[in-house]
């Protein structure tokens, strides 16, 4: 969740944006963590190893400011459709203060997190083959128009929504090797 990295790295997370820094330079006990993760053979095992490590080393230190928790929850529950002005009015804090506090703990602005969350929700709809619903809901999701939607989609995925869907379907056909999307095969079996 946003806000938690500050307690792992002990530096403002915004200092790490757009950079590649060896974890050993900023993360206490990084060697131990990397060894525990490397011992695991599955993604789930790696996550479990990290969680055990976290509970051992950081559990008591984790205190996220209530403002950051609140803003993060509002952004996620609104599916990224709230803007900074609405968040400022809702909390009573100035946009500038919110931005500074949020970036310190999250590493990105509330606006960028909102855009990311909104994009993730669009991907969720597309992956569930809910194409028409995604297009019908672009205004609800905070996009001004179809051009805004396409521009932002391309910014995050480097593809237009149409090309993304085509690529996703091509991958499904390649994975199952039968030329029929996996989803359709599963539907036939049930």
PDB file of C-alpha atoms in Angstrom:
ATOM      1  CA  UNK A   1       0.000   0.000   0.000  1.00  0.00           C
ATOM      2  CA  UNK A   2       1.182   3.541  -0.605  1.00  0.00           C
ATOM      3  CA  UNK A   3       2.950   5.104   2.331  1.00  0.00           C
ATOM      4  CA  UNK A   4       4.681   2.029   3.663  1.00  0.00           C
ATOM      5  CA  UNK A   5       7.973   2.256   1.779  1.00  0.00           C
ATOM      6  CA  UNK A   6       9.103   5.235   3.886  1.00  0.00           C
ATOM      7  CA  UNK A   7       9.486   2.916   6.864  1.00  0.00           C
ATOM      8  CA  UNK A   8      11.516   0.363   4.978  1.00  0.00           C
ATOM      9  CA  UNK A   9      13.931   2.786   3.380  1.00  0.00           C
ATOM     10  CA  UNK A  10      14.143   5.483   6.073  1.00  0.00           C
ATOM     11  CA  UNK A  11      14.326   8.130   3.336  1.00  0.00           C
ATOM     12  CA  UNK A  12      11.511  10.065   1.657  1.00  0.00           C
ATOM     13  CA  UNK A  13      10.264   7.675  -1.000  1.00  0.00           C
ATOM     14  CA  UNK A  14      10.052  10.528  -3.530  1.00  0.00           C
ATOM     15  CA  UNK A  15      13.863  10.463  -3.682  1.00  0.00           C
ATOM     16  CA  UNK A  16      13.662   7.051  -5.377  1.00  0.00           C
ATOM     17  CA  UNK A  17      11.260   7.917  -8.203  1.00  0.00           C
ATOM     18  CA  UNK A  18      12.639   7.267 -11.674  1.00  0.00           C
ATOM     19  CA  UNK A  19      15.898   5.844 -10.245  1.00  0.00           C
ATOM     20  CA  UNK A  20      17.652   2.494  -9.936  1.00  0.00           C
ATOM     21  CA  UNK A  21      19.423   2.129  -6.597  1.00  0.00           C
ATOM     22  CA  UNK A  22      20.815  -1.132  -5.189  1.00  0.00           C
ATOM     23  CA  UNK A  23      18.553  -2.142  -2.324  1.00  0.00           C
ATOM     24  CA  UNK A  24      21.567  -2.810  -0.082  1.00  0.00           C
ATOM     25  CA  UNK A  25      22.393   0.918  -0.104  1.00  0.00           C
ATOM     26  CA  UNK A  26      19.096   1.970   1.466  1.00  0.00           C
ATOM     27  CA  UNK A  27      17.440  -1.026   3.081  1.00  0.00           C
ATOM     28  CA  UNK A  28      18.611  -2.287   6.481  1.00  0.00           C
ATOM     29  CA  UNK A  29      19.186  -6.058   6.514  1.00  0.00           C
ATOM     30  CA  UNK A  30      18.802  -6.195   2.704  1.00  0.00           C
ATOM     31  CA  UNK A  31      21.179  -9.143   2.327  1.00  0.00           C
ATOM     32  CA  UNK A  32      19.095 -11.245   4.714  1.00  0.00           C
ATOM     33  CA  UNK A  33      15.897 -10.319   2.872  1.00  0.00           C
ATOM     34  CA  UNK A  34      17.338 -11.082  -0.574  1.00  0.00           C
ATOM     35  CA  UNK A  35      18.586 -14.480   0.627  1.00  0.00           C
ATOM     36  CA  UNK A  36      15.168 -15.395   2.058  1.00  0.00           C
ATOM     37  CA  UNK A  37      13.435 -14.355  -1.158  1.00  0.00           C
ATOM     38  CA  UNK A  38      15.966 -16.202  -3.369  1.00  0.00           C
ATOM     39  CA  UNK A  39      15.314 -19.430  -1.442  1.00  0.00           C
ATOM     40  CA  UNK A  40      11.695 -19.428  -2.589  1.00  0.00           C
ATOM     41  CA  UNK A  41      10.589 -21.048  -5.826  1.00  0.00           C
ATOM     42  CA  UNK A  42       7.202 -19.357  -6.237  1.00  0.00           C
ATOM     43  CA  UNK A  43       5.953 -15.796  -6.305  1.00  0.00           C
ATOM     44  CA  UNK A  44       3.648 -16.544  -3.368  1.00  0.00           C
ATOM     45  CA  UNK A  45       6.617 -17.940  -1.415  1.00  0.00           C
ATOM     46  CA  UNK A  46       8.588 -14.769  -2.080  1.00  0.00           C
ATOM     47  CA  UNK A  47       5.708 -12.641  -0.838  1.00  0.00           C
ATOM     48  CA  UNK A  48       5.447 -14.793   2.307  1.00  0.00           C
ATOM     49  CA  UNK A  49       9.222 -14.480   2.878  1.00  0.00           C
ATOM     50  CA  UNK A  50       8.958 -10.698   2.608  1.00  0.00           C
ATOM     51  CA  UNK A  51       6.008 -10.588   5.018  1.00  0.00           C
ATOM     52  CA  UNK A  52       7.867 -12.692   7.607  1.00  0.00           C
ATOM     53  CA  UNK A  53      10.911 -10.442   7.212  1.00  0.00           C
ATOM     54  CA  UNK A  54       8.750  -7.354   7.583  1.00  0.00           C
ATOM     55  CA  UNK A  55       7.090  -8.623  10.765  1.00  0.00           C
ATOM     56  CA  UNK A  56      10.498  -9.408  12.234  1.00  0.00           C
ATOM     57  CA  UNK A  57      12.152  -6.052  11.464  1.00  0.00           C
ATOM     58  CA  UNK A  58       9.562  -3.318  10.949  1.00  0.00           C
ATOM     59  CA  UNK A  59       6.221  -4.106  12.536  1.00  0.00           C
ATOM     60  CA  UNK A  60       6.491  -1.658  15.424  1.00  0.00           C
ATOM     61  CA  UNK A  61       7.901   1.213  13.338  1.00  0.00           C
ATOM     62  CA  UNK A  62       5.019   1.461  10.879  1.00  0.00           C
ATOM     63  CA  UNK A  63       2.948   4.580  11.464  1.00  0.00           C
ATOM     64  CA  UNK A  64       1.392   6.132   8.373  1.00  0.00           C
ATOM     65  CA  UNK A  65      -0.017   9.631   8.843  1.00  0.00           C
ATOM     66  CA  UNK A  66      -3.826   9.499   8.957  1.00  0.00           C
ATOM     67  CA  UNK A  67      -4.007  12.013   6.091  1.00  0.00           C
ATOM     68  CA  UNK A  68      -1.981   9.726   3.794  1.00  0.00           C
ATOM     69  CA  UNK A  69      -4.070   6.697   4.791  1.00  0.00           C
ATOM     70  CA  UNK A  70      -7.293   8.616   4.210  1.00  0.00           C
ATOM     71  CA  UNK A  71      -6.223  10.006   0.829  1.00  0.00           C
ATOM     72  CA  UNK A  72      -5.008   6.615  -0.339  1.00  0.00           C
ATOM     73  CA  UNK A  73      -8.272   4.947   0.659  1.00  0.00           C
ATOM     74  CA  UNK A  74     -10.343   7.686  -1.021  1.00  0.00           C
ATOM     75  CA  UNK A  75      -8.348   7.386  -4.250  1.00  0.00           C
ATOM     76  CA  UNK A  76      -8.642   3.602  -4.330  1.00  0.00           C
ATOM     77  CA  UNK A  77     -12.330   3.438  -3.406  1.00  0.00           C
ATOM     78  CA  UNK A  78     -13.176   6.104  -5.994  1.00  0.00           C
ATOM     79  CA  UNK A  79     -11.235   4.051  -8.563  1.00  0.00           C
ATOM     80  CA  UNK A  80      -9.072   7.083  -9.233  1.00  0.00           C
ATOM     81  CA  UNK A  81     -11.971   9.327 -10.197  1.00  0.00           C
ATOM     82  CA  UNK A  82     -11.372  12.036  -7.547  1.00  0.00           C
ATOM     83  CA  UNK A  83      -9.237  15.041  -8.353  1.00  0.00           C
ATOM     84  CA  UNK A  84      -6.913  16.924  -6.006  1.00  0.00           C
ATOM     85  CA  UNK A  85      -9.358  19.814  -5.573  1.00  0.00           C
ATOM     86  CA  UNK A  86     -12.084  17.418  -4.401  1.00  0.00           C
ATOM     87  CA  UNK A  87      -9.640  15.729  -2.019  1.00  0.00           C
ATOM     88  CA  UNK A  88      -8.570  19.094  -0.652  1.00  0.00           C
ATOM     89  CA  UNK A  89     -12.169  20.167  -0.079  1.00  0.00           C
ATOM     90  CA  UNK A  90     -12.971  16.824   1.543  1.00  0.00           C
ATOM     91  CA  UNK A  91     -10.042  16.928   3.989  1.00  0.00           C
ATOM     92  CA  UNK A  92      -9.846  20.662   4.631  1.00  0.00           C
ATOM     93  CA  UNK A  93      -6.110  20.634   3.896  1.00  0.00           C
ATOM     94  CA  UNK A  94      -4.583  22.828   1.232  1.00  0.00           C
ATOM     95  CA  UNK A  95      -3.622  21.172  -2.029  1.00  0.00           C
ATOM     96  CA  UNK A  96      -0.017  22.139  -1.435  1.00  0.00           C
ATOM     97  CA  UNK A  97       0.149  20.537   2.034  1.00  0.00           C
ATOM     98  CA  UNK A  98      -1.582  17.379   0.798  1.00  0.00           C
ATOM     99  CA  UNK A  99       0.793  17.114  -2.143  1.00  0.00           C
ATOM    100  CA  UNK A 100       3.901  17.552   0.010  1.00  0.00           C
ATOM    101  CA  UNK A 101       2.795  15.047   2.660  1.00  0.00           C
ATOM    102  CA  UNK A 102       1.526  12.503   0.142  1.00  0.00           C
ATOM    103  CA  UNK A 103       4.653  12.626  -2.023  1.00  0.00           C
ATOM    104  CA  UNK A 104       6.860  12.199   1.043  1.00  0.00           C
ATOM    105  CA  UNK A 105       5.214   8.922   2.003  1.00  0.00           C
ATOM    106  CA  UNK A 106       3.958   7.590  -1.320  1.00  0.00           C
ATOM    107  CA  UNK A 107       6.567   8.871  -3.760  1.00  0.00           C
ATOM    108  CA  UNK A 108       4.061  10.170  -6.294  1.00  0.00           C
ATOM    109  CA  UNK A 109       1.421  12.868  -6.224  1.00  0.00           C
ATOM    110  CA  UNK A 110      -2.227  12.109  -5.409  1.00  0.00           C
ATOM    111  CA  UNK A 111      -3.027  12.986  -9.020  1.00  0.00           C
ATOM    112  CA  UNK A 112      -0.570  10.435 -10.419  1.00  0.00           C
ATOM    113  CA  UNK A 113      -1.762   7.748  -7.998  1.00  0.00           C
ATOM    114  CA  UNK A 114      -5.339   8.500  -9.092  1.00  0.00           C
ATOM    115  CA  UNK A 115      -4.355   8.108 -12.740  1.00  0.00           C
ATOM    116  CA  UNK A 116      -2.600   4.799 -11.983  1.00  0.00           C
ATOM    117  CA  UNK A 117      -5.591   3.465 -10.038  1.00  0.00           C
ATOM    118  CA  UNK A 118      -7.949   4.564 -12.806  1.00  0.00           C
ATOM    119  CA  UNK A 119      -5.764   2.829 -15.401  1.00  0.00           C
ATOM    120  CA  UNK A 120      -5.674  -0.349 -13.299  1.00  0.00           C
ATOM    121  CA  UNK A 121      -9.462  -0.342 -13.172  1.00  0.00           C
ATOM    122  CA  UNK A 122      -9.654   0.001 -16.956  1.00  0.00           C
ATOM    123  CA  UNK A 123      -7.237  -2.923 -17.333  1.00  0.00           C
ATOM    124  CA  UNK A 124      -9.375  -4.952 -14.959  1.00  0.00           C
ATOM    125  CA  UNK A 125     -12.436  -4.370 -17.138  1.00  0.00           C
ATOM    126  CA  UNK A 126     -10.522  -5.173 -20.323  1.00  0.00           C
ATOM    127  CA  UNK A 127      -9.024  -8.350 -18.895  1.00  0.00           C
ATOM    128  CA  UNK A 128     -12.525  -9.507 -17.990  1.00  0.00           C
ATOM    129  CA  UNK A 129     -13.569  -8.839 -21.603  1.00  0.00           C
ATOM    130  CA  UNK A 130     -15.902  -6.029 -20.519  1.00  0.00           C
ATOM    131  CA  UNK A 131     -14.934  -3.807 -23.452  1.00  0.00           C
ATOM    132  CA  UNK A 132     -18.235  -2.021 -23.889  1.00  0.00           C
ATOM    133  CA  UNK A 133     -18.535  -1.355 -20.172  1.00  0.00           C
ATOM    134  CA  UNK A 134     -15.033   0.160 -20.128  1.00  0.00           C
ATOM    135  CA  UNK A 135     -15.902   2.482 -23.009  1.00  0.00           C
ATOM    136  CA  UNK A 136     -19.291   3.365 -21.530  1.00  0.00           C
ATOM    137  CA  UNK A 137     -17.717   4.221 -18.175  1.00  0.00           C
ATOM    138  CA  UNK A 138     -14.795   6.412 -19.294  1.00  0.00           C
ATOM    139  CA  UNK A 139     -16.626   9.566 -18.194  1.00  0.00           C
ATOM    140  CA  UNK A 140     -17.497   8.056 -14.809  1.00  0.00           C
ATOM    141  CA  UNK A 141     -13.876   7.104 -14.376  1.00  0.00           C
ATOM    142  CA  UNK A 142     -12.753  10.700 -14.727  1.00  0.00           C
ATOM    143  CA  UNK A 143     -11.745  10.814 -18.382  1.00  0.00           C
ATOM    144  CA  UNK A 144     -12.906  13.979 -20.153  1.00  0.00           C
ATOM    145  CA  UNK A 145     -13.472  12.269 -23.489  1.00  0.00           C
ATOM    146  CA  UNK A 146     -12.376   9.333 -25.601  1.00  0.00           C
ATOM    147  CA  UNK A 147      -9.188  11.124 -26.722  1.00  0.00           C
ATOM    148  CA  UNK A 148      -8.192  11.732 -23.093  1.00  0.00           C
ATOM    149  CA  UNK A 149      -8.837   8.056 -22.348  1.00  0.00           C
ATOM    150  CA  UNK A 150      -6.751   6.851 -25.306  1.00  0.00           C
ATOM    151  CA  UNK A 151      -3.896   9.288 -24.588  1.00  0.00           C
ATOM    152  CA  UNK A 152      -3.633   8.234 -20.948  1.00  0.00           C
ATOM    153  CA  UNK A 153      -3.953   4.546 -21.834  1.00  0.00           C
ATOM    154  CA  UNK A 154      -1.068   4.891 -24.290  1.00  0.00           C
ATOM    155  CA  UNK A 155       0.997   6.758 -21.707  1.00  0.00           C
ATOM    156  CA  UNK A 156       0.827   3.834 -19.284  1.00  0.00           C
ATOM    157  CA  UNK A 157       0.745   0.871 -21.669  1.00  0.00           C
ATOM    158  CA  UNK A 158       2.489   2.222 -24.799  1.00  0.00           C
ATOM    159  CA  UNK A 159      -0.469   0.838 -26.759  1.00  0.00           C
ATOM    160  CA  UNK A 160      -3.893   2.075 -27.760  1.00  0.00           C
ATOM    161  CA  UNK A 161      -6.752   0.269 -26.000  1.00  0.00           C
ATOM    162  CA  UNK A 162      -7.604  -1.492 -29.271  1.00  0.00           C
ATOM    163  CA  UNK A 163      -4.032  -2.716 -29.793  1.00  0.00           C
ATOM    164  CA  UNK A 164      -3.847  -3.781 -26.133  1.00  0.00           C
ATOM    165  CA  UNK A 165      -6.994  -5.905 -26.545  1.00  0.00           C
ATOM    166  CA  UNK A 166      -5.665  -7.414 -29.783  1.00  0.00           C
ATOM    167  CA  UNK A 167      -2.331  -8.195 -28.143  1.00  0.00           C
ATOM    168  CA  UNK A 168      -4.027  -9.687 -25.077  1.00  0.00           C
ATOM    169  CA  UNK A 169      -6.165 -11.950 -27.288  1.00  0.00           C
ATOM    170  CA  UNK A 170      -3.140 -12.965 -29.388  1.00  0.00           C
ATOM    171  CA  UNK A 171      -1.258 -13.978 -26.257  1.00  0.00           C
ATOM    172  CA  UNK A 172      -4.227 -16.038 -25.090  1.00  0.00           C
ATOM    173  CA  UNK A 173      -4.331 -17.865 -28.427  1.00  0.00           C
ATOM    174  CA  UNK A 174      -0.579 -18.527 -28.293  1.00  0.00           C
ATOM    175  CA  UNK A 175      -0.715 -19.759 -24.717  1.00  0.00           C
ATOM    176  CA  UNK A 176      -3.383 -22.328 -25.322  1.00  0.00           C
ATOM    177  CA  UNK A 177      -2.017 -23.287 -28.761  1.00  0.00           C
ATOM    178  CA  UNK A 178      -5.451 -23.942 -30.191  1.00  0.00           C
ATOM    179  CA  UNK A 179      -6.244 -20.590 -31.731  1.00  0.00           C
ATOM    180  CA  UNK A 180      -9.204 -20.201 -29.377  1.00  0.00           C
ATOM    181  CA  UNK A 181      -8.944 -17.840 -26.404  1.00  0.00           C
ATOM    182  CA  UNK A 182      -8.554 -19.663 -23.085  1.00  0.00           C
ATOM    183  CA  UNK A 183     -11.637 -17.915 -21.707  1.00  0.00           C
ATOM    184  CA  UNK A 184     -13.773 -19.424 -24.475  1.00  0.00           C
ATOM    185  CA  UNK A 185     -12.314 -22.889 -23.829  1.00  0.00           C
ATOM    186  CA  UNK A 186     -13.149 -22.625 -20.144  1.00  0.00           C
ATOM    187  CA  UNK A 187     -16.676 -21.479 -20.968  1.00  0.00           C
ATOM    188  CA  UNK A 188     -17.160 -24.537 -23.209  1.00  0.00           C
ATOM    189  CA  UNK A 189     -16.033 -26.921 -20.437  1.00  0.00           C
ATOM    190  CA  UNK A 190     -18.392 -25.529 -17.817  1.00  0.00           C
TER     191      UNK A 190
END
